[in-house]
Short mmCIF file of C-alpha atoms in Angstrom, two decimals:
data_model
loop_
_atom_site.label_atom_id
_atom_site.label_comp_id
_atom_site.label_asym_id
_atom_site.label_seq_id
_atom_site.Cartn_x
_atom_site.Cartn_y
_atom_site.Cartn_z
CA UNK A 1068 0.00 0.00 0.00
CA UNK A 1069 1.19 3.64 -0.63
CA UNK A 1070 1.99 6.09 1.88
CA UNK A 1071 -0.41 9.21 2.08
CA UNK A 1072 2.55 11.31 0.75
CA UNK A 1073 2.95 9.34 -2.15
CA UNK A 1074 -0.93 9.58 -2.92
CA UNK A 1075 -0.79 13.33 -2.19
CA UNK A 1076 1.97 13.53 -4.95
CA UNK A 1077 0.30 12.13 -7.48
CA UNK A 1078 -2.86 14.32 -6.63
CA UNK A 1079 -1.26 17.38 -6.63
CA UNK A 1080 0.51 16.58 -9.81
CA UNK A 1081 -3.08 16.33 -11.02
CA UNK A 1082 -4.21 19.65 -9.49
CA UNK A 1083 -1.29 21.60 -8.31
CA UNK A 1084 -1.55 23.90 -5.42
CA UNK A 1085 0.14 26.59 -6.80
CA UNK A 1086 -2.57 26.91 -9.82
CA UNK A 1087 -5.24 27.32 -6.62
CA UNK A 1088 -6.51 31.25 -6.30
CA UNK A 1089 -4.36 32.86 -3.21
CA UNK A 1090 -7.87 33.39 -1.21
CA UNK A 1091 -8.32 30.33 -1.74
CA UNK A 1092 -7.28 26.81 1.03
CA UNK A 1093 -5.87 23.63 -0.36
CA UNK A 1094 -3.61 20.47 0.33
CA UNK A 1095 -3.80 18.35 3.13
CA UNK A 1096 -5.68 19.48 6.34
CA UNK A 1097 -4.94 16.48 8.35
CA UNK A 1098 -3.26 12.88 8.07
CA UNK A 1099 0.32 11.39 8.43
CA UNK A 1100 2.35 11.61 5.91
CA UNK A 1101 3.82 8.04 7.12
CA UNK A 1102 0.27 6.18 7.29
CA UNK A 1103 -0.55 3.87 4.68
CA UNK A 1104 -3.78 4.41 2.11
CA UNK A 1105 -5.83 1.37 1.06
CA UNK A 1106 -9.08 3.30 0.75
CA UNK A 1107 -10.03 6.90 -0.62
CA UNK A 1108 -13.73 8.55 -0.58
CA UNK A 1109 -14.23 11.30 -2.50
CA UNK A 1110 -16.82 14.25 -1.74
CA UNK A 1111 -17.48 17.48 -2.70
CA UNK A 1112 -18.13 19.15 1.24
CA UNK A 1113 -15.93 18.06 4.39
CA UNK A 1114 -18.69 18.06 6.67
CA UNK A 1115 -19.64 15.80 9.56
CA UNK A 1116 -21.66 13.35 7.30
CA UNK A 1117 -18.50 12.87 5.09
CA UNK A 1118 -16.86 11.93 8.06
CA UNK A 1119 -18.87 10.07 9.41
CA UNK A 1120 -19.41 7.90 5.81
CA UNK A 1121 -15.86 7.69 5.75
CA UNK A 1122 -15.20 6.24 9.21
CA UNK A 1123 -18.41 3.38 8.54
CA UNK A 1124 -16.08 2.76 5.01
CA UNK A 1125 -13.14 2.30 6.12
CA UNK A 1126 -11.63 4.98 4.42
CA UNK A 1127 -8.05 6.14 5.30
CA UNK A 1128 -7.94 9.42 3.32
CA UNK A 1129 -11.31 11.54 2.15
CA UNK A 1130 -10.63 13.98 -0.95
CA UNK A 1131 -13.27 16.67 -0.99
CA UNK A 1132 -13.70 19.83 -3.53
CA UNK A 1133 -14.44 22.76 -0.74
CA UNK A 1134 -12.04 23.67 1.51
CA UNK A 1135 -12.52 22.74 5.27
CA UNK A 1136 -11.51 26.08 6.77
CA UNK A 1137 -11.29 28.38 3.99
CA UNK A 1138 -11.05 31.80 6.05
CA UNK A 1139 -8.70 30.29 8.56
CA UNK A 1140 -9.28 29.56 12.09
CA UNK A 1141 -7.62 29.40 15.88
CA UNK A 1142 -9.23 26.61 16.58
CA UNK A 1143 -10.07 23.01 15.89
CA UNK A 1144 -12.29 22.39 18.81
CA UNK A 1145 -14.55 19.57 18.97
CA UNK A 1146 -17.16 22.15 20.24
CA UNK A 1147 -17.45 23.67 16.95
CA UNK A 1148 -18.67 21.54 14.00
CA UNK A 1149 -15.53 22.21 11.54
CA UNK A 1150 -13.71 20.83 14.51
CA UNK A 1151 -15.58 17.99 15.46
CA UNK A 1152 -15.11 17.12 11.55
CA UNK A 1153 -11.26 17.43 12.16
CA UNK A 1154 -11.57 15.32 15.94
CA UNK A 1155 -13.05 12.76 13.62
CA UNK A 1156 -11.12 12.26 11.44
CA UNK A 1157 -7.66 11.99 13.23
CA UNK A 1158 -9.47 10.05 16.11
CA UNK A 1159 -9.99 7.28 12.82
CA UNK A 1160 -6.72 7.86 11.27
CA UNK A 1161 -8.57 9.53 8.30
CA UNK A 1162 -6.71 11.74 6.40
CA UNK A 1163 -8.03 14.91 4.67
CA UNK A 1164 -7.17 16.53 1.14
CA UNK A 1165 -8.93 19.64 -0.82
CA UNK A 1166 -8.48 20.28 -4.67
CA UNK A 1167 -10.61 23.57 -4.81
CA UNK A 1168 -9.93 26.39 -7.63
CA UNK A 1169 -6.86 24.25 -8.59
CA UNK A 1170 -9.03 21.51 -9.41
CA UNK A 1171 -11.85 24.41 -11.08
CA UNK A 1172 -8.43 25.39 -13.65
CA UNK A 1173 -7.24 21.91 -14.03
CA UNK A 1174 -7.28 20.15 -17.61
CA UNK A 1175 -9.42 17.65 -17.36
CA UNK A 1176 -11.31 19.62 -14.31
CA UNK A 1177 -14.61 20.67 -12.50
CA UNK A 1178 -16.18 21.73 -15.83
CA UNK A 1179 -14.70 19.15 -17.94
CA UNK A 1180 -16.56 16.85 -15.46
CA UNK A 1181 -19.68 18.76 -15.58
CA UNK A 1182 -19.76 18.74 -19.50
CA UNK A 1183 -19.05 15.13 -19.85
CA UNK A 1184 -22.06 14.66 -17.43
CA UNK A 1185 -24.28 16.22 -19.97
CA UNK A 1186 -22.84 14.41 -22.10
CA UNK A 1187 -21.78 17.67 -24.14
CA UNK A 1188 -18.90 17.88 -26.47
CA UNK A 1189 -15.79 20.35 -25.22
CA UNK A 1190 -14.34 23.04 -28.32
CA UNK A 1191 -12.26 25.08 -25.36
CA UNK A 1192 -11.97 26.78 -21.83
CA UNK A 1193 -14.08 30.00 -21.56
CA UNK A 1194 -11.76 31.55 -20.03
CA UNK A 1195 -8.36 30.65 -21.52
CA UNK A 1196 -6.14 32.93 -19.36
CA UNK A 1197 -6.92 31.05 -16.41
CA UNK A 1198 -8.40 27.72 -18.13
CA UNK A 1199 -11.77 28.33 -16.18
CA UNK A 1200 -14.61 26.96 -17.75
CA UNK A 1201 -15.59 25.26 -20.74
CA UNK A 1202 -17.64 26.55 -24.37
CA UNK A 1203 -18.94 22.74 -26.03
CA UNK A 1204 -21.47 21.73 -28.52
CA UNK A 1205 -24.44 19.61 -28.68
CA UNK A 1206 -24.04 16.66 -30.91
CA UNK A 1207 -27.61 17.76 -32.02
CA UNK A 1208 -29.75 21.40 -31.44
CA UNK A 1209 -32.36 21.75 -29.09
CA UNK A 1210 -34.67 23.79 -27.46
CA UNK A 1211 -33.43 25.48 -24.19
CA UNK A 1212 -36.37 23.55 -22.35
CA UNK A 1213 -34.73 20.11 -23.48
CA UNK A 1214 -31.16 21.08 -22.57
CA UNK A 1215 -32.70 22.24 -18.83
CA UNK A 1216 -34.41 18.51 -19.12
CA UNK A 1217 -31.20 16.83 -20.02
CA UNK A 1218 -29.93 18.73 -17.04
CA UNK A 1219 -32.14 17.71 -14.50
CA UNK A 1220 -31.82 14.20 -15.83
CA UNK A 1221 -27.89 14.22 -15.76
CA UNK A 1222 -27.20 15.92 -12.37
CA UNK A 1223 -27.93 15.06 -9.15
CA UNK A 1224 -31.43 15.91 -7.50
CA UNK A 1225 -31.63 18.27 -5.72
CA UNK A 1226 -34.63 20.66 -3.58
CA UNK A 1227 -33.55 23.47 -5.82
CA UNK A 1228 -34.06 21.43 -9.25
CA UNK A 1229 -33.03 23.14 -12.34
CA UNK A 1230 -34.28 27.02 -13.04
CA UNK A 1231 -34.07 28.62 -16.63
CA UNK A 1232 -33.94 32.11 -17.99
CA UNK A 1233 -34.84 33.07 -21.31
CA UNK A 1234 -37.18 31.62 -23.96
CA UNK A 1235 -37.49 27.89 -23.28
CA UNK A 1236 -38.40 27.53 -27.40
CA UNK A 1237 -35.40 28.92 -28.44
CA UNK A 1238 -32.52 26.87 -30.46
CA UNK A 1239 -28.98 25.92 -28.26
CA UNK A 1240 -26.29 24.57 -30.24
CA UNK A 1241 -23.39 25.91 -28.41
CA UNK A 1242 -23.16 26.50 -24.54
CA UNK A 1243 -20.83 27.81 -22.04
CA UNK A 1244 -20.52 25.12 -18.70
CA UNK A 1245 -18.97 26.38 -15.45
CA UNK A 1246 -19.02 24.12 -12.47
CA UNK A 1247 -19.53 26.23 -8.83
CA UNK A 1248 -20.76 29.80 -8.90
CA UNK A 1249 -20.72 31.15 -12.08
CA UNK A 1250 -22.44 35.14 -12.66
CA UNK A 1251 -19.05 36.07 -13.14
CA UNK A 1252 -18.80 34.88 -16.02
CA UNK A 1253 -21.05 36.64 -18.01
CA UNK A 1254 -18.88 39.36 -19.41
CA UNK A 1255 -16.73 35.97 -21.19
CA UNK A 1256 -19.74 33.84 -21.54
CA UNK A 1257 -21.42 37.24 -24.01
CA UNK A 1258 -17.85 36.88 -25.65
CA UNK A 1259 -17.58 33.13 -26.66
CA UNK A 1260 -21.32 33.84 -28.60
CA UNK A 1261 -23.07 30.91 -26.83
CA UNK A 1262 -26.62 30.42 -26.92
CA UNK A 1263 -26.62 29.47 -23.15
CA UNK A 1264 -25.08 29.03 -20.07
CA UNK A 1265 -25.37 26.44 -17.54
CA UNK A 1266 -23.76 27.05 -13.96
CA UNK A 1267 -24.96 27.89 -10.53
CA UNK A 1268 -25.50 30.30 -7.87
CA UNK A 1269 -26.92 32.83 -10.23
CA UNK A 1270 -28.23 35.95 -8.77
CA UNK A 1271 -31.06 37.95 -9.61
CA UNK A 1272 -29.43 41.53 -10.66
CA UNK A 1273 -27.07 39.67 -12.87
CA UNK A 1274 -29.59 37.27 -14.19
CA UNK A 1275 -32.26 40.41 -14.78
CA UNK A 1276 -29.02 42.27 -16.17
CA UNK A 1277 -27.64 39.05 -18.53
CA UNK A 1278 -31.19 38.53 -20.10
CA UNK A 1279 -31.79 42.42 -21.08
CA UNK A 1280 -28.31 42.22 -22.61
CA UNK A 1281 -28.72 39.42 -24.91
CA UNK A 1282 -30.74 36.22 -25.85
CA UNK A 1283 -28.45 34.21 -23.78
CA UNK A 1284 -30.46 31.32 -22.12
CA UNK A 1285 -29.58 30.62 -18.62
CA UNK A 1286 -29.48 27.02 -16.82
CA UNK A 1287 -29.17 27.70 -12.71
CA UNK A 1288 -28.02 24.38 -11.45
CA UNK A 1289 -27.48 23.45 -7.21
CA UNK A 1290 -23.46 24.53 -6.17
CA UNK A 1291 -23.10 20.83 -5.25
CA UNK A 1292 -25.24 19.24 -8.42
CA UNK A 1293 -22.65 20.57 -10.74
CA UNK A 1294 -19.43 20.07 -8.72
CA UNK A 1295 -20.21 16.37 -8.04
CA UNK A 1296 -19.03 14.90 -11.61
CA UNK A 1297 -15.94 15.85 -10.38
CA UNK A 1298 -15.64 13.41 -7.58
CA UNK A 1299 -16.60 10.60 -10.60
CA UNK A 1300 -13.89 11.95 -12.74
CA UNK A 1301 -10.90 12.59 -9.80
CA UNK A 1302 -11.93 8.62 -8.55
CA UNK A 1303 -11.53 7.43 -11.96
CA UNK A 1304 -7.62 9.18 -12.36
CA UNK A 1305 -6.74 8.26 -9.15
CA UNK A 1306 -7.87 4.66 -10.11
CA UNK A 1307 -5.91 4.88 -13.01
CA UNK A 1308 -2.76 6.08 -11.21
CA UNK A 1309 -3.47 3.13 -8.69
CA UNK A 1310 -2.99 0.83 -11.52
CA UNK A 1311 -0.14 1.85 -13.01
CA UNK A 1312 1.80 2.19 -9.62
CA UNK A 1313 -0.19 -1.30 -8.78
CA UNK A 1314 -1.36 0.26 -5.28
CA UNK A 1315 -4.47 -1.56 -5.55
CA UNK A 1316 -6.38 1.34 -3.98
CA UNK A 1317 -10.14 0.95 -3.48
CA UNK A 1318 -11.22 4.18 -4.38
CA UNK A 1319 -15.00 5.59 -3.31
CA UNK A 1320 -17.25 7.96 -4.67
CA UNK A 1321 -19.73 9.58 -1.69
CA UNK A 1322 -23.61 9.48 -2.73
CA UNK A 1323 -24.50 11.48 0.19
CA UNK A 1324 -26.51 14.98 -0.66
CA UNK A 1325 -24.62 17.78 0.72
CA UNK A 1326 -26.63 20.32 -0.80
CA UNK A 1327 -27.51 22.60 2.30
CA UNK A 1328 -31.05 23.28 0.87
CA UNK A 1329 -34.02 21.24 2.16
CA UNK A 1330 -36.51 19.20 0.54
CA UNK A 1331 -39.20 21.66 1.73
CA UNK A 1332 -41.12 24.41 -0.08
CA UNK A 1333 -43.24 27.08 1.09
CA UNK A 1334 -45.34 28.88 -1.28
CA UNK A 1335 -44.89 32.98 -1.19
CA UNK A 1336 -47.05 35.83 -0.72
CA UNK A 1337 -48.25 37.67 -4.02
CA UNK A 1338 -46.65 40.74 -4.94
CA UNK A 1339 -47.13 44.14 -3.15
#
């Protein structure tokens, strides 16, 4: 069996550290360099259920997309629930790694993932300074509504579904995919000359802003729906590095919904 720094080697070969934004909190939060790996879950949030699936597993390292302590902290306290998560995990031996914006840049990456998962066809990053998203085809046009469909098929459930700006008739041939928030993105998304964009965490000035702009449809997705693939894709190259180094890791992708949002709905007042 490999070492945890040999596994970490190979992983940040695959998304290096130094490609991660400088705000941003990746590598290894806890684990011994020394201690051997036989088992690896992959999530996308370090939270207690994580944990606790990977302690019930058997897991010796967990590899998650978002960052554990991303603003920083004094403390790892078992009073708090970050530091439970971290009392946890060493109390099992389990080891800790996050590939965040380094894994968002990476080639293949978080949108790579997404796209393959709607089964879409990549032409190029969307933003090719820092390789951040992807523009890709449809092997066939079709209405915005069907593309939202194919979405909601493809991607995780989740209580916040699959919204949709802009005329669900109109024809998408080309789209712009970026996995994690993406109303950033407009200003390059109006430049690559998409018909739509898929992403998430789309707000409602930018939204109102992006639709009085252009005919640009939009495809809101849940944070974690369309950073999941990701954990498929980053289990299948770590599988394929366990083969050629013959570490016969048993590698794990988590099924567990960490989408914060609930299942329940309340219906609103009308308008003032």
């Amino acid at each position: 069996m490999p070492r945890l720094s040999e596994v970490i080697a190979e992983l940040d070969a695959l998304w290096p550290p130094q490609r991660a934004e400088q705000w941003d909190a990746v590598g290894t939060v806890c684990g011994d360099p020394d201690a051997e790996v036989a088992r690896v879950l992959f999530a996308v949030d370090p939270v207690q259920e994580i944990a606790d699936e990977a302690v019930a597993l058997g897991a010796d390292l967990i590899v998650t997309h978002h960052p554990l302590y991303l603003r920083g902290t004094t403390t790892v306290a078992a009073g708090h629930f970050k530091g439970r998560v971290v009392h946890t995990l060493i109390k099992h031996d389990v080891a800790l790694h996050v590939a965040h914006t380094n894994a968002d840049t990476a080639d293949p990456g978080v949108s790579d993932a997404l796209a393959g998962a709607l089964d879409l066809r990549v032409t190029g990053p969307l933003v090719p300074e820092n390789n951040l998203g992807r523009i890709c085809e449809l092997d066939h046009p079709e209405t915005l509504a069907a593309f939202a469909a194919r979405a909601a098929k493809r991607l995780p459930a989740t209580a916040q579904g699959i919204r949709v700006a802009g005329d669900p008739d109109m024809t998408v041939r080309r789209v712009a995919v970026s996995g994690g928030s993406g109303d950033s993105l407009f200003d390059a998304v109006r430049a690559a000359g998409v018909d739509a964009f898929l992403t998430a965490d789309l707000r409602h000035h930018p939204v109102s802003e992006a639709t009085q702009h252009s005919p640009l449809g939009l495809v809101d997705a849940a944070h974690w729906a369309t950073e999941w693939p990701w954990c498929e894709l980053a289990a299948a190259q770590l599988d394929e590095i366990s083969d050629r180094h013959g570490w016969d890791l048993r590698v794990h992708v988590s099924k567990t919904v960490t989408d914060p949002w609930s299942s329940h709905h309340t219906s609103s007042g009308a308008p003032n």
